[in-house]
PDB file of C-alpha atoms in Angstrom:
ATOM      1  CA  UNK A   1      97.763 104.152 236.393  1.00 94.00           C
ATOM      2  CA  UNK A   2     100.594 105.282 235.232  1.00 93.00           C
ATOM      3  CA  UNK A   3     100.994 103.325 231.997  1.00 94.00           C
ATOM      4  CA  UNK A   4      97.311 105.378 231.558  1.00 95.00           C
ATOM      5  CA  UNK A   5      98.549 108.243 231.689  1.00 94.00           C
ATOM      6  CA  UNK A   6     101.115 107.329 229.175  1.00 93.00           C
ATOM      7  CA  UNK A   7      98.529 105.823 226.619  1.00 93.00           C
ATOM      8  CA  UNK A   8      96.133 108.927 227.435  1.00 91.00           C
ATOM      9  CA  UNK A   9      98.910 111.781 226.524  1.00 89.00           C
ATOM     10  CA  UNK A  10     100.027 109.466 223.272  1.00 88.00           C
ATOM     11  CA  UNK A  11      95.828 108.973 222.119  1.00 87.00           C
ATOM     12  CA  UNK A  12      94.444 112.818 223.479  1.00 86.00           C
ATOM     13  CA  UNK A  13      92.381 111.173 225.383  1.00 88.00           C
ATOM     14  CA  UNK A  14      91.699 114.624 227.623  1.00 85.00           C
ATOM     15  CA  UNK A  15      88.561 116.531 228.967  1.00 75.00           C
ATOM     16  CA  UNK A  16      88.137 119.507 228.475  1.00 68.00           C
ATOM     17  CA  UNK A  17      86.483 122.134 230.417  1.00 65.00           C
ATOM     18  CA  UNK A  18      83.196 123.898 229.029  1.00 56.00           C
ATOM     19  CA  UNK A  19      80.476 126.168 230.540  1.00 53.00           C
ATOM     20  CA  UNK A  20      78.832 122.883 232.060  1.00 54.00           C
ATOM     21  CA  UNK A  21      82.060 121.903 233.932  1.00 56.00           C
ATOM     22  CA  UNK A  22      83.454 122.209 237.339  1.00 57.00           C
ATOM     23  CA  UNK A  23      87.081 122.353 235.946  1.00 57.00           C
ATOM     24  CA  UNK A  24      89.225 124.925 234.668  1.00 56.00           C
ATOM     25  CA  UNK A  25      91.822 123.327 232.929  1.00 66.00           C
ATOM     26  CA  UNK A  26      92.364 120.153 230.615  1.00 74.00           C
ATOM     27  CA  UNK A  27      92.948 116.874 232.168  1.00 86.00           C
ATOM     28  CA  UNK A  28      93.636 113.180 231.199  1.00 92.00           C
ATOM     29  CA  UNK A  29      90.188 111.540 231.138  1.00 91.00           C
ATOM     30  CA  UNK A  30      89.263 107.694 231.838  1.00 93.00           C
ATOM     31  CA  UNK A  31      91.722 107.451 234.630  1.00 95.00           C
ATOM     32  CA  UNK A  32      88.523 105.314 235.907  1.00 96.00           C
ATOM     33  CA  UNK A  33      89.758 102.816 234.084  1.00 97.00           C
ATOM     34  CA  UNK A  34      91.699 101.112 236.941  1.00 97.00           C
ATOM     35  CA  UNK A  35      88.404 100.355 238.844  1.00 98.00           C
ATOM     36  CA  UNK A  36      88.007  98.095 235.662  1.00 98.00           C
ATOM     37  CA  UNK A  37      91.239  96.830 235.856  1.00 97.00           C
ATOM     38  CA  UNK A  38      91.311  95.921 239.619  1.00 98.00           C
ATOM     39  CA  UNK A  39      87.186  94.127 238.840  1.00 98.00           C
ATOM     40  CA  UNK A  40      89.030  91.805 236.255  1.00 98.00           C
ATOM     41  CA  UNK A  41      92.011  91.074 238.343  1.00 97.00           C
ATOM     42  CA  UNK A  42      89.368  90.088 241.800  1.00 97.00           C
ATOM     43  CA  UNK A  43      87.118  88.332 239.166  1.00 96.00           C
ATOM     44  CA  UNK A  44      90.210  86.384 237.778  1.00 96.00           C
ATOM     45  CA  UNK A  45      91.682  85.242 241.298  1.00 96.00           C
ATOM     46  CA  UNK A  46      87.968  84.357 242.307  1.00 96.00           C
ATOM     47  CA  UNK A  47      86.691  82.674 239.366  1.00 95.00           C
ATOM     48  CA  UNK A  48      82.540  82.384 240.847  1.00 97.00           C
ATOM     49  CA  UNK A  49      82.567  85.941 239.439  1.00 98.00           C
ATOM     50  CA  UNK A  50      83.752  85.565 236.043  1.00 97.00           C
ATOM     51  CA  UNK A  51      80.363  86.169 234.673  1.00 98.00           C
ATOM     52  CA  UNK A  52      79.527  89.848 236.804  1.00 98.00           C
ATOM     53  CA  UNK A  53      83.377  90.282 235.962  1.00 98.00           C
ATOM     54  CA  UNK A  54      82.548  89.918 231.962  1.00 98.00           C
ATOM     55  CA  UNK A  55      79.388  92.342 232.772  1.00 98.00           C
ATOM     56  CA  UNK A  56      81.254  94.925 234.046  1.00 98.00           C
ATOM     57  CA  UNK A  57      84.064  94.676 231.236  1.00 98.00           C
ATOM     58  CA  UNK A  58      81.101  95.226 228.870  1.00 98.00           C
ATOM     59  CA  UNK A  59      80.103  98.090 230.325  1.00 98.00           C
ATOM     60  CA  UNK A  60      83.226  99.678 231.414  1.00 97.00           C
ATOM     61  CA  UNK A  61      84.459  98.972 227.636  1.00 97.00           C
ATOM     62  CA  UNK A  62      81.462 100.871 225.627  1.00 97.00           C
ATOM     63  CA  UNK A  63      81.904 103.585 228.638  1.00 95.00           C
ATOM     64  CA  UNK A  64      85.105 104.066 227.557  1.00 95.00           C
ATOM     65  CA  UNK A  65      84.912 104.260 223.706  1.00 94.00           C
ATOM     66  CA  UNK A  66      81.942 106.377 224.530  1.00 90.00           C
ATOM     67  CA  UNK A  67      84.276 108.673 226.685  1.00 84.00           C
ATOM     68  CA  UNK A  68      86.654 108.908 223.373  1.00 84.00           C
ATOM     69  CA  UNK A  69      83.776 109.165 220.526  1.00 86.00           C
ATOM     70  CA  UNK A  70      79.898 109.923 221.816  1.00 82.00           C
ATOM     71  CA  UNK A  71      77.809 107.230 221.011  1.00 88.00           C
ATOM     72  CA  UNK A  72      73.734 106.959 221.134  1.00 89.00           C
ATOM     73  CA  UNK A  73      71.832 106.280 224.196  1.00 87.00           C
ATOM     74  CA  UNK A  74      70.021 103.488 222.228  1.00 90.00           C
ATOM     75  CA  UNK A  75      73.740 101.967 221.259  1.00 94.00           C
ATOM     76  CA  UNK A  76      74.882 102.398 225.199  1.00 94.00           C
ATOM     77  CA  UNK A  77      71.449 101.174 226.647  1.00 94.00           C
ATOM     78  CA  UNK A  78      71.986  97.815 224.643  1.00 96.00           C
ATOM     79  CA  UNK A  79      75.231  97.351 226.448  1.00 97.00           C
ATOM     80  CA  UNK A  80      74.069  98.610 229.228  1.00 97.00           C
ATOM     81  CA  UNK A  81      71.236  95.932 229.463  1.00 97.00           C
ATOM     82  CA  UNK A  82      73.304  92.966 228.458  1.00 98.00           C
ATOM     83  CA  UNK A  83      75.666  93.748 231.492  1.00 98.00           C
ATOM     84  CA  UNK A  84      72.798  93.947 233.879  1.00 98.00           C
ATOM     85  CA  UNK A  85      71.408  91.296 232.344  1.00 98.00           C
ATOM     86  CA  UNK A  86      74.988  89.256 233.204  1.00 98.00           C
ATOM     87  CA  UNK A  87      74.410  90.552 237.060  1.00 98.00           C
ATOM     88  CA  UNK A  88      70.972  89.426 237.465  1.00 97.00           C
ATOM     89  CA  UNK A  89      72.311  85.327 235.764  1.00 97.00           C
ATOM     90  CA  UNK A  90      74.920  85.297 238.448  1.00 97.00           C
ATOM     91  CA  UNK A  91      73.096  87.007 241.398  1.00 95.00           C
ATOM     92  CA  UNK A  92      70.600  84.853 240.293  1.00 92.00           C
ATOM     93  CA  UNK A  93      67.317  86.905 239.512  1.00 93.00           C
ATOM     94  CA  UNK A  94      65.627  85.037 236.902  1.00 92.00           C
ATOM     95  CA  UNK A  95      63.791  82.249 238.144  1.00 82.00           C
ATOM     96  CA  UNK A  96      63.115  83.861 241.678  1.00 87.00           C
ATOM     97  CA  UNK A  97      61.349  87.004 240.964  1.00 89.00           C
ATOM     98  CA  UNK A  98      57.856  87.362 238.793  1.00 93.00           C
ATOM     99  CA  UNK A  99      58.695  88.624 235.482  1.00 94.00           C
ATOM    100  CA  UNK A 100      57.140  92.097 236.433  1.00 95.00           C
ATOM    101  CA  UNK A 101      59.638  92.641 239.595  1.00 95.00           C
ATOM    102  CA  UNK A 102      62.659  91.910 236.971  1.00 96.00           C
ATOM    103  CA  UNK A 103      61.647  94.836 234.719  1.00 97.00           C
ATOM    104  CA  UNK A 104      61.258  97.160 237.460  1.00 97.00           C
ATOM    105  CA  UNK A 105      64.975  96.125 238.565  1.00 97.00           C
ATOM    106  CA  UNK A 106      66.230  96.481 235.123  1.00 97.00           C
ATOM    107  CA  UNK A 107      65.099 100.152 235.545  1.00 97.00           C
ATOM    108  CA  UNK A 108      65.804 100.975 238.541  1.00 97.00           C
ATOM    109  CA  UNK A 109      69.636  99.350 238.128  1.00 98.00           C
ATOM    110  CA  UNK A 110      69.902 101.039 235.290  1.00 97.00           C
ATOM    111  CA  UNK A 111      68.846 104.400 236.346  1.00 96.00           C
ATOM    112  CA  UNK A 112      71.032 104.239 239.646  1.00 97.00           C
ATOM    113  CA  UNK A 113      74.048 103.390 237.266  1.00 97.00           C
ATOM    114  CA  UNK A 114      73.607 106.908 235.120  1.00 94.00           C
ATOM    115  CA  UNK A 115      72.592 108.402 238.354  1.00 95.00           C
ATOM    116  CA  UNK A 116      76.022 107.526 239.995  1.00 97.00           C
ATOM    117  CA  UNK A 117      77.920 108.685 236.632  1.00 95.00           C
ATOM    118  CA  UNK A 118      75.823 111.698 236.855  1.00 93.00           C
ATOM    119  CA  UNK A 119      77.206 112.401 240.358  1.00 95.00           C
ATOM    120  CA  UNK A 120      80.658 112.455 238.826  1.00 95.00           C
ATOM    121  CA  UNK A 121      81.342 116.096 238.441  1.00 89.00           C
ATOM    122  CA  UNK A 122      83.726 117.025 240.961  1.00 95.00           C
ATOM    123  CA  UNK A 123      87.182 116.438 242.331  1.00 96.00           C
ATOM    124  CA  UNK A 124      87.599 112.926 244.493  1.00 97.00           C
ATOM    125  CA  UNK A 125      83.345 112.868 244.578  1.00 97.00           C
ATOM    126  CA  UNK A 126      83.221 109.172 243.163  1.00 97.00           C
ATOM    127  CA  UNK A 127      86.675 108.085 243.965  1.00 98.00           C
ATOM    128  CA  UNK A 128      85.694 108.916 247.579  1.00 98.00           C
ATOM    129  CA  UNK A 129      82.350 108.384 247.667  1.00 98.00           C
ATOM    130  CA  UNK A 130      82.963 104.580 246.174  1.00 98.00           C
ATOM    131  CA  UNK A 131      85.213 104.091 248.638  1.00 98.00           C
ATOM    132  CA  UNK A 132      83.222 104.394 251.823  1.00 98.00           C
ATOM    133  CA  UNK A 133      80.609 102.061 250.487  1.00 98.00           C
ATOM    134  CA  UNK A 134      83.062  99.447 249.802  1.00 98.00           C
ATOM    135  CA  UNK A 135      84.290  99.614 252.980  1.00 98.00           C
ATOM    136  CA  UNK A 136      80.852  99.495 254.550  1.00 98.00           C
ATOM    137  CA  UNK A 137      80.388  96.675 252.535  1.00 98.00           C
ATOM    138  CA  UNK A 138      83.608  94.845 253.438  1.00 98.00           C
ATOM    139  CA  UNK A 139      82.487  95.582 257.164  1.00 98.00           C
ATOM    140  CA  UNK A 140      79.699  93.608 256.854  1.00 98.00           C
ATOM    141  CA  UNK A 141      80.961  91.046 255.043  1.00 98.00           C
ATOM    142  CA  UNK A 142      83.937  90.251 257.087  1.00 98.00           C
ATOM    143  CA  UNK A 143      81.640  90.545 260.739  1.00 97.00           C
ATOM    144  CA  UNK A 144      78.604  90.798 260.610  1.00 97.00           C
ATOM    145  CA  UNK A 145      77.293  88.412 257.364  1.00 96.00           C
ATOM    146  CA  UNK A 146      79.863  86.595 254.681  1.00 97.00           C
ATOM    147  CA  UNK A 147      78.067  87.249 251.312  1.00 97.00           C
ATOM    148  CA  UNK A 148      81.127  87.729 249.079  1.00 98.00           C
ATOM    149  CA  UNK A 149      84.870  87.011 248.351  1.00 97.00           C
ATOM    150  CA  UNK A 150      86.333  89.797 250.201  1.00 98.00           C
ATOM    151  CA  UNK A 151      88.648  89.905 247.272  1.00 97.00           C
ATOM    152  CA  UNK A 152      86.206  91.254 245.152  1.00 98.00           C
ATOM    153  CA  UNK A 153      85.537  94.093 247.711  1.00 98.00           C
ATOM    154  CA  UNK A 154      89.557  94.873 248.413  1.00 98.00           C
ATOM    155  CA  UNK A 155      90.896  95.118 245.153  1.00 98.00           C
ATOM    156  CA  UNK A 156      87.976  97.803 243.766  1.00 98.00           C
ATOM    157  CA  UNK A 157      88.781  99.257 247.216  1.00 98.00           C
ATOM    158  CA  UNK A 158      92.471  99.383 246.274  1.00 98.00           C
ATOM    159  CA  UNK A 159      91.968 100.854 242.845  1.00 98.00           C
ATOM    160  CA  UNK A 160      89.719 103.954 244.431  1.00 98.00           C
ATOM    161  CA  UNK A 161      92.650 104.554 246.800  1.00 98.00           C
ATOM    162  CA  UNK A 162      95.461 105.111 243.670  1.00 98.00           C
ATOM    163  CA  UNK A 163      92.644 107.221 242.095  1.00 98.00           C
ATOM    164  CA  UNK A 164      91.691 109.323 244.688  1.00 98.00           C
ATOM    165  CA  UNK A 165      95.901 109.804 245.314  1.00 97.00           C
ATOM    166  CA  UNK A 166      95.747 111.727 241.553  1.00 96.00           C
ATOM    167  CA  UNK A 167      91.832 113.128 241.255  1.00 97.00           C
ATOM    168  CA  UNK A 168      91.424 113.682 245.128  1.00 97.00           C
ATOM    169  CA  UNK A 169      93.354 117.670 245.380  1.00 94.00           C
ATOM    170  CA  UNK A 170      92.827 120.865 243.626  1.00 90.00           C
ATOM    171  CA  UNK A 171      94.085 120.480 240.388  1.00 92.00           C
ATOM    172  CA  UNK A 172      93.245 117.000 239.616  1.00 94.00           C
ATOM    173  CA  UNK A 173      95.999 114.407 237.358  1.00 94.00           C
ATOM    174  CA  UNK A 174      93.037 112.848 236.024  1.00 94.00           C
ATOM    175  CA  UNK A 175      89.396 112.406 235.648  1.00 95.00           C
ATOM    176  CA  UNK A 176      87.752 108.772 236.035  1.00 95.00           C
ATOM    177  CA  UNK A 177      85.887 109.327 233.282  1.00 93.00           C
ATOM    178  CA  UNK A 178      82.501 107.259 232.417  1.00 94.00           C
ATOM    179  CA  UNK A 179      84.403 104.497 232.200  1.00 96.00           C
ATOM    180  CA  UNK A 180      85.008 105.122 236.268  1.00 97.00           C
ATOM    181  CA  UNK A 181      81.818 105.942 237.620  1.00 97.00           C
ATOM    182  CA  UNK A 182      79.424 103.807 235.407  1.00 97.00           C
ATOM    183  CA  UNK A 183      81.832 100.283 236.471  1.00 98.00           C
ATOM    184  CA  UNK A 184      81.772 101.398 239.723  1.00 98.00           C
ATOM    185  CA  UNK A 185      78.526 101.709 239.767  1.00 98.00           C
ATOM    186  CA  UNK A 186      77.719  98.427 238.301  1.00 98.00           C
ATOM    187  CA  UNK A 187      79.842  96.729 240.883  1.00 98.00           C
ATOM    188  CA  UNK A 188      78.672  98.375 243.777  1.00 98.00           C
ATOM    189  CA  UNK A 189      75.237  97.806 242.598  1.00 98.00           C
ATOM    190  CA  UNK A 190      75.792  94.074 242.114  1.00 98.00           C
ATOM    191  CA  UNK A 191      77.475  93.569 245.691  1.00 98.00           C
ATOM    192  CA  UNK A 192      74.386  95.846 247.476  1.00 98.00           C
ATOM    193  CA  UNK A 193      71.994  93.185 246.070  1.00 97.00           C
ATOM    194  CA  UNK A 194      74.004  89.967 246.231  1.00 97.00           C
ATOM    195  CA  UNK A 195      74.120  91.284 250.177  1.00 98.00           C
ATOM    196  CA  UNK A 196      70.144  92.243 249.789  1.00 97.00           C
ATOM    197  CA  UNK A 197      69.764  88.927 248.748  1.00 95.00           C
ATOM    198  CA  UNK A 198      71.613  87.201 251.400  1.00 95.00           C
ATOM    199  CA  UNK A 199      70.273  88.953 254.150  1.00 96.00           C
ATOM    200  CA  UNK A 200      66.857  90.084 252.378  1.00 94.00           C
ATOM    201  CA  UNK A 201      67.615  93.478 254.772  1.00 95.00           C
ATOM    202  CA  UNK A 202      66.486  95.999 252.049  1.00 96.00           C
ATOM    203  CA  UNK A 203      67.864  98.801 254.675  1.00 97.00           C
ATOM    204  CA  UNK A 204      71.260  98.553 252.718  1.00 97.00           C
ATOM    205  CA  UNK A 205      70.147 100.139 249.444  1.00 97.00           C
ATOM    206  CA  UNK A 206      70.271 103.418 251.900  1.00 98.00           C
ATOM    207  CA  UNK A 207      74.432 102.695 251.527  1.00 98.00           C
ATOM    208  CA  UNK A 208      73.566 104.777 248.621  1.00 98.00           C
ATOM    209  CA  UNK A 209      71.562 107.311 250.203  1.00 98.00           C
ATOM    210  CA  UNK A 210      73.254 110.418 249.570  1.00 98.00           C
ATOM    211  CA  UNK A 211      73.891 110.120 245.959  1.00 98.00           C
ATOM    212  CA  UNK A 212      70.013 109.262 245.566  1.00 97.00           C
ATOM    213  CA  UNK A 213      68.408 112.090 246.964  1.00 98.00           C
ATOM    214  CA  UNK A 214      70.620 114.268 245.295  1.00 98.00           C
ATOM    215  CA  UNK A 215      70.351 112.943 242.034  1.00 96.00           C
ATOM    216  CA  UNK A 216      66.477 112.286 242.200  1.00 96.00           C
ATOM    217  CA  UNK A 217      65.565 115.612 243.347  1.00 97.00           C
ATOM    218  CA  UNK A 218      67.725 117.262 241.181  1.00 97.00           C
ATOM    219  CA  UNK A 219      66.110 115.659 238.494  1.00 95.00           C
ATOM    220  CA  UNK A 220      62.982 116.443 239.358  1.00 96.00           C
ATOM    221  CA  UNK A 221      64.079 120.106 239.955  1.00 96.00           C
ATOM    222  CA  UNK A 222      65.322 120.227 236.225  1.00 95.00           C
ATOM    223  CA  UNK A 223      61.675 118.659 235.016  1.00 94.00           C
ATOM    224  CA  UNK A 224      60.147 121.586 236.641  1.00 95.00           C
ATOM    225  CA  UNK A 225      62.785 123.998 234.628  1.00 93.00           C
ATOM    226  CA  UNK A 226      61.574 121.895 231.887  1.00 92.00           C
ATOM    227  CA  UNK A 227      65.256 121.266 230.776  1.00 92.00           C
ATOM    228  CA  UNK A 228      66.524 117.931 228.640  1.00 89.00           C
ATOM    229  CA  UNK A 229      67.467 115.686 232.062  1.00 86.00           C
ATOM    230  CA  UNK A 230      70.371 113.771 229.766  1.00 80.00           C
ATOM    231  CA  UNK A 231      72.225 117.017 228.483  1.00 84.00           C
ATOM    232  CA  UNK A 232      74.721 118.256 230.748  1.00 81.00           C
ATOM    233  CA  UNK A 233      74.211 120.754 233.617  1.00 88.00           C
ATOM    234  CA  UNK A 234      75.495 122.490 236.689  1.00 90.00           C
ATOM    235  CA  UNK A 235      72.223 121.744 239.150  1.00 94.00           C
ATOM    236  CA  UNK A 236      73.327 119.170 241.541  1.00 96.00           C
ATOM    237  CA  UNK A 237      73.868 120.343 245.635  1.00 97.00           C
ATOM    238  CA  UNK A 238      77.492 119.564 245.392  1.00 97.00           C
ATOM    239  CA  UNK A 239      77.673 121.830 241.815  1.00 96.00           C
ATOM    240  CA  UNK A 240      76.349 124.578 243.556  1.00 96.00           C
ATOM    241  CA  UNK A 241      78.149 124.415 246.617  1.00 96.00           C
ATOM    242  CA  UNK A 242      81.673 123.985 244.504  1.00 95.00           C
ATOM    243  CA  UNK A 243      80.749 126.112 241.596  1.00 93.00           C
ATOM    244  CA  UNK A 244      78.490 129.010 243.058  1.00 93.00           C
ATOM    245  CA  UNK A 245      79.257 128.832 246.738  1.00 94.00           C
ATOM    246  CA  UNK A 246      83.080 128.416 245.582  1.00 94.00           C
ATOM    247  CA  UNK A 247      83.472 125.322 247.915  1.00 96.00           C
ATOM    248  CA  UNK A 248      86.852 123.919 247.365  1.00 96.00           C
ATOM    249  CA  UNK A 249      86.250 120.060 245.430  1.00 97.00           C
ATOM    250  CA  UNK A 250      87.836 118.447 248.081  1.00 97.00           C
ATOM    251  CA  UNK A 251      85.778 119.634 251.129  1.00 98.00           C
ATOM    252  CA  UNK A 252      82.554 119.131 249.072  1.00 98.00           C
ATOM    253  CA  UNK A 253      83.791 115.717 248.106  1.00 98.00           C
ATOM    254  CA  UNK A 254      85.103 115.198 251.417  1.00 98.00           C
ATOM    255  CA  UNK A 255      81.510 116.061 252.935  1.00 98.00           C
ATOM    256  CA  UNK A 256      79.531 113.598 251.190  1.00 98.00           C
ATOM    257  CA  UNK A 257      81.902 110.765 252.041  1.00 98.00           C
ATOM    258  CA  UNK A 258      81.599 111.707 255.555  1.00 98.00           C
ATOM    259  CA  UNK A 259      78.166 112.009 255.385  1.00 98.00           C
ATOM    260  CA  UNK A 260      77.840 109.114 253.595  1.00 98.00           C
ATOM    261  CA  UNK A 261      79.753 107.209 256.341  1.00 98.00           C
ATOM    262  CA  UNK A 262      77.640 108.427 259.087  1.00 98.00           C
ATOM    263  CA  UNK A 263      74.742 106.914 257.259  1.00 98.00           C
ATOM    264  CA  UNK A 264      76.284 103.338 257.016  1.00 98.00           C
ATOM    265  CA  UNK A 265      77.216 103.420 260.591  1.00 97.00           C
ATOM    266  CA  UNK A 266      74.484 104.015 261.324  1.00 96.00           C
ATOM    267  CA  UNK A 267      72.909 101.315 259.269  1.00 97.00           C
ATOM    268  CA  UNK A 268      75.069  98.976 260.311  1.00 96.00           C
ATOM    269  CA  UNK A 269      74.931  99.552 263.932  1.00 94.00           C
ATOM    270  CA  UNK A 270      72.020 100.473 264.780  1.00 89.00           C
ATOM    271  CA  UNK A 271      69.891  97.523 263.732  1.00 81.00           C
ATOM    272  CA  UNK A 272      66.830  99.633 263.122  1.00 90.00           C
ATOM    273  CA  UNK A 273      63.993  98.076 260.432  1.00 91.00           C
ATOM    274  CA  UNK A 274      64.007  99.576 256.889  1.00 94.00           C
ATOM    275  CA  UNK A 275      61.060 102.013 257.116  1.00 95.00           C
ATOM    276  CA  UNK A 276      62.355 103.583 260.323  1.00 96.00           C
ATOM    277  CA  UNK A 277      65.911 104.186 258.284  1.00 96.00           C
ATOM    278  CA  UNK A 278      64.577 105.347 255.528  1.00 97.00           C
ATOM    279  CA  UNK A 279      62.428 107.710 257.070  1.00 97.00           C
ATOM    280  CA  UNK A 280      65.265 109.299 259.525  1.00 97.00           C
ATOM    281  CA  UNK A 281      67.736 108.923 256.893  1.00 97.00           C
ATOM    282  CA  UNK A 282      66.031 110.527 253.797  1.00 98.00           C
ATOM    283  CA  UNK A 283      63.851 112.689 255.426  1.00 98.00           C
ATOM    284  CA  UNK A 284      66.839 115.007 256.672  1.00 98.00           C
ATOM    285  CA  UNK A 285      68.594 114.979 253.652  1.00 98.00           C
ATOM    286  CA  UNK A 286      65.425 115.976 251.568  1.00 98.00           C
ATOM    287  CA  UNK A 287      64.383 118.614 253.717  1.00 98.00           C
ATOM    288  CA  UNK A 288      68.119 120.188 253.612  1.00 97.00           C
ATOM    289  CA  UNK A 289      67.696 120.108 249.711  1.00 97.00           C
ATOM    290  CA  UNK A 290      64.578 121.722 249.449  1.00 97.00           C
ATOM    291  CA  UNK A 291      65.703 124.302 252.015  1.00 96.00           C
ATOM    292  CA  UNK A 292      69.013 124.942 251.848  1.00 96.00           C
ATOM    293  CA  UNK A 293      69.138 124.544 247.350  1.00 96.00           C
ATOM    294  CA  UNK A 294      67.268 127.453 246.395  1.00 94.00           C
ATOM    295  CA  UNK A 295      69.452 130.126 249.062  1.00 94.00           C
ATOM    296  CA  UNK A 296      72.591 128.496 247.908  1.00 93.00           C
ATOM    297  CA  UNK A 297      72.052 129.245 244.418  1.00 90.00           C
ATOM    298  CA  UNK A 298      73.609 132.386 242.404  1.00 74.00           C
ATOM    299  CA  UNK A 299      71.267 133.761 239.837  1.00 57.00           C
ATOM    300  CA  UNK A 300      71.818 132.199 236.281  1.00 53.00           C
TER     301      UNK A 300
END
């Protein structure tokens, strides 16, 4: 990380703050770029995942030139679909599911993966937030049922921690960047359904519960606005509760980790079917959206 921030200060490779940002001051950008690094090294030492290992090095690479120079959505969705595609060889997809089923979960992967970097907009958010689900995930692998090298769940977990110790405090050493938060995402997304898989217990997509509602109904608040739902905005619960409410980043980040943790638990413990979690899970968290949203909001 700190060889980064070397490289960073030496290239400009900085973000800085506009009327669509929750930051104040410029900052070294792409410091995201160890969750990368720590996905070769476990992909290396546990060779079965070379191939997810070379997907998320294609997308974590175009993230990152695409953090330095913007590129076209057509240019990143290409790269973008021949990671996923990667994922779905080695999980393995093809072969198993009808051909309809696969293009629903090329959309649905791909929209959770620029719904996590979307999510990236605060202080310690994904550095945080990424690490409670890998630890859920390492809980249940280690316990309760073995459905990965635990490797490949430490070392990401390992990289968030030496993140977080520079992004997660007021003013922030570095940001992680698209080159953070869309890896991350990839990973995360291809250890949720290599444990799906496994245990064909959909309940665990709900590891990712928080983040979803939030970024769904957001989205769907913005169609209603009738804004672009790619440019950049300030809309999201946890913008308004650090930007207009004032929140400090860290207890807003620190708030959807825990709440995010409580979720798992519960997941994980309580042994309940899918439909019942989803229901008592998303319910709650929709209903506080819808309610709590619109009074929380300054007028623009």
């Amino acid at each position: 990380m700190l060889i980064y921030f070397r490289i960073a200060d030496k290239f400009n490779i900085i973000d800085k703050p506009n009327e669509r940002s929750s930051h104040t001051k410029t900052t070294i950008r792409g410091g995201g770029i160890i969750f990368l690094a720590a996905i070769i090294i476990s992909g290396i030492l546990n060779q079965q995942y070379f191939i997810p290992m070379i997907g998320a090095s294609i997308i974590g690479i175009i993230s990152f030139v695409d953090d330095r120079v913007t590129l076209s959505s057509r240019i990143r969705v290409l790269f973008h679909l021949a990671a996923v595609t990667l994922m779905f060889y080695f999980l393995p997809v093809f072969g198993i599911l009808p051909w309809w089923i696969i293009v629903m979960l090329y959309i649905l992967v791909i929209g959770i993966i620029n719904a996590y970097n979307f999510m990236d907009g605060i202080n310690g958010i994904t550095g945080l937030y990424s690490l409670v689900i890998l630890g859920g995930l390492q809980y249940v692998n280690l316990y309760q049922s073995s459905f990965a090298a635990p490797d490949v769940i430490w070392f990401p977990m390992i990289s968030c921690v030496v993140f977080l110790y520079f992004n997660f405090r007021k003013k922030a050493k570095c940001f992680a960047g698209d080159v953070g938060s869309v890896t991350m995402a990839f990973w995360i997304i291809m250890l949720l359904l290599q444990l799906i898989i496994k245990t064909n217990n959909y309940a665990y997509i709900l590891f990712l519960a928080v983040y979803g509602v939030d970024a769904v109904l957001t989205i769907m608040h913005r169609l209603i606005l009738k804004q672009n739902i790619f440019e950049a905005h300030r809309l999201h619960f946890y913008q308004i509760l650090a930007n207009d409410q004032k929140i400090s980043h860290v207890v807003v980040s620190s708030f959807y980790g825990f709440l995010q943790l409580l979720i798992i638990a519960a997941i994980v413990f309580a042994k309940f079917d899918f439909y019942f979690l989803s229901i008592v899970i998303l319910l709650p968290l929709t209903i506080s959206y819808i309610v709590f949203k619109p009074r929380l909001m300054l007028k623009r």
